[in-house]
Amino acid sequence: MVWFVVFLISMVTILTIFFVLLKRRLSDKIESEAFLNKLLAGFGIVLDTEKLGISIWIDNDLTYINSILLEHSNLLGIDIKSRKELDELFAHPEKHLVIYDVITEIKKRREANVQEYYGSWRKEIGQKYIEIKYIRRFLDGKQYVVLTTRDVSHELSNLETTILAELNEIFEEEISKESISLYEFGDRIRTILNKHGLVDIFGVGLLRTNGEIYFPYFKYADEDDRSGLVMSPSEKTMSRYIIDKGLKLHIKSALKQQDLGDGYRLKKIRGEDFTIYGVPIIFRGQTRGVILFEKQGTEQFRTQRLLYSIK
């Protein structure tokens, strides 16, 4: 009987400690959520009204991150909790071309020692359209960095209309000029598509009378400009395949689909995997060149109307 009383007392003691700890954890959770809401309210962010991915750094230490932001960063293949990986990202932004401009812009502001900064971008990442916001402020002697992400894929149809309108405006402006620079023309198109994260690389190749394919514009990044590239008639590359066959070509993985058949093969310019969509330039029934849309990663293009509507 004594052992039962001892057992009962032990259970009561354990349960008491458990409930005290649970109450303390709940209290801490309420206080931390209240602090988080108060902090984000100071940044103009309201948690209750948006399904946001959020991460917060205080004096360069990651102090808060939620599952939504982890999900979105995983789409990029980035471990955002790793300081080493983030340092590598800022050292080599070209490894993640879809957010290349985001990283280089933040890096530029940091190096200029801009204490307070706000940036907003919208990118197609892993077939989702993600809005990214970056805010850096000094409060109470501490540096706060807040990164938020939000899935706005439902707005993609409106985006297509916007982009097509922007492209149409470029066409009208360029056509009205007395002379057209294909490099400037290509750069303006790439800027629009890259801004929305739809395309990382954009290239325009023209078939010369001697059989060469000349690329007046072909850019991976500002620091990796391959414009001026020339392919000889003997090179049976993907561009040559599109021109010879007069067919569109959608490659989901450049690393897995290098053999195109009939002796044609992809020409590897960079080592990473890319999704490629190639379109022949046809004038008066003859193929005169090729347009290439490329995005870093496997199966990055959704079957959306935007790319497939480009002739």
Short mmCIF file of N, CA, C and O in Angstrom, two decimals, residues 165-175 184-185 188-189 192:
data_model
loop_
_atom_site.label_atom_id
_atom_site.label_comp_id
_atom_site.label_asym_id
_atom_site.label_seq_id
_atom_site.Cartn_x
_atom_site.Cartn_y
_atom_site.Cartn_z
N ALA A 165 1.75 43.20 -72.58
CA ALA A 165 1.58 44.63 -72.87
C ALA A 165 2.92 45.34 -72.87
O ALA A 165 3.20 46.19 -73.74
N GLU A 166 3.79 44.99 -71.92
CA GLU A 166 5.13 45.59 -71.84
C GLU A 166 5.96 45.21 -73.06
O GLU A 166 6.67 46.04 -73.63
N LEU A 167 5.88 43.94 -73.46
CA LEU A 167 6.62 43.49 -74.64
C LEU A 167 6.12 44.19 -75.90
O LEU A 167 6.92 44.59 -76.77
N ASN A 168 4.82 44.33 -76.02
CA ASN A 168 4.23 44.99 -77.18
C ASN A 168 4.70 46.45 -77.27
O ASN A 168 4.98 46.97 -78.36
N GLU A 169 4.83 47.08 -76.09
CA GLU A 169 5.30 48.47 -76.05
C GLU A 169 6.75 48.56 -76.55
O GLU A 169 7.09 49.48 -77.30
N ILE A 170 7.57 47.57 -76.17
CA ILE A 170 8.96 47.55 -76.64
C ILE A 170 9.01 47.38 -78.16
O ILE A 170 9.75 48.07 -78.86
N PHE A 171 8.20 46.43 -78.69
CA PHE A 171 8.18 46.19 -80.13
C PHE A 171 7.83 47.48 -80.89
O PHE A 171 8.47 47.83 -81.88
N GLU A 172 6.81 48.18 -80.40
CA GLU A 172 6.36 49.40 -81.08
C GLU A 172 7.44 50.48 -81.03
O GLU A 172 7.67 51.19 -82.02
N GLU A 173 8.12 50.60 -79.89
CA GLU A 173 9.18 51.61 -79.75
C GLU A 173 10.35 51.29 -80.66
O GLU A 173 10.90 52.18 -81.32
N GLU A 174 10.77 50.02 -80.69
CA GLU A 174 11.93 49.64 -81.48
C GLU A 174 11.67 49.75 -82.98
O GLU A 174 12.53 50.18 -83.74
N ILE A 175 10.48 49.34 -83.39
CA ILE A 175 10.14 49.37 -84.82
C ILE A 175 10.11 50.81 -85.34
O ILE A 175 10.41 51.08 -86.52
N GLU A 184 20.42 45.83 -77.73
CA GLU A 184 19.57 46.63 -76.84
C GLU A 184 18.15 46.08 -76.82
O GLU A 184 17.50 46.05 -75.76
N PHE A 185 17.68 45.65 -77.98
CA PHE A 185 16.34 45.08 -78.08
C PHE A 185 16.24 43.81 -77.22
O PHE A 185 15.30 43.64 -76.44
N ARG A 188 16.31 44.57 -73.40
CA ARG A 188 15.05 45.10 -72.88
C ARG A 188 14.04 43.98 -72.65
O ARG A 188 13.32 43.96 -71.64
N ILE A 189 14.02 43.01 -73.57
CA ILE A 189 13.09 41.88 -73.41
C ILE A 189 13.51 41.03 -72.22
O ILE A 189 12.69 40.66 -71.37
N ILE A 192 12.60 42.50 -68.77
CA ILE A 192 11.19 42.33 -68.38
C ILE A 192 10.93 40.91 -67.90
O ILE A 192 10.36 40.69 -66.82
#
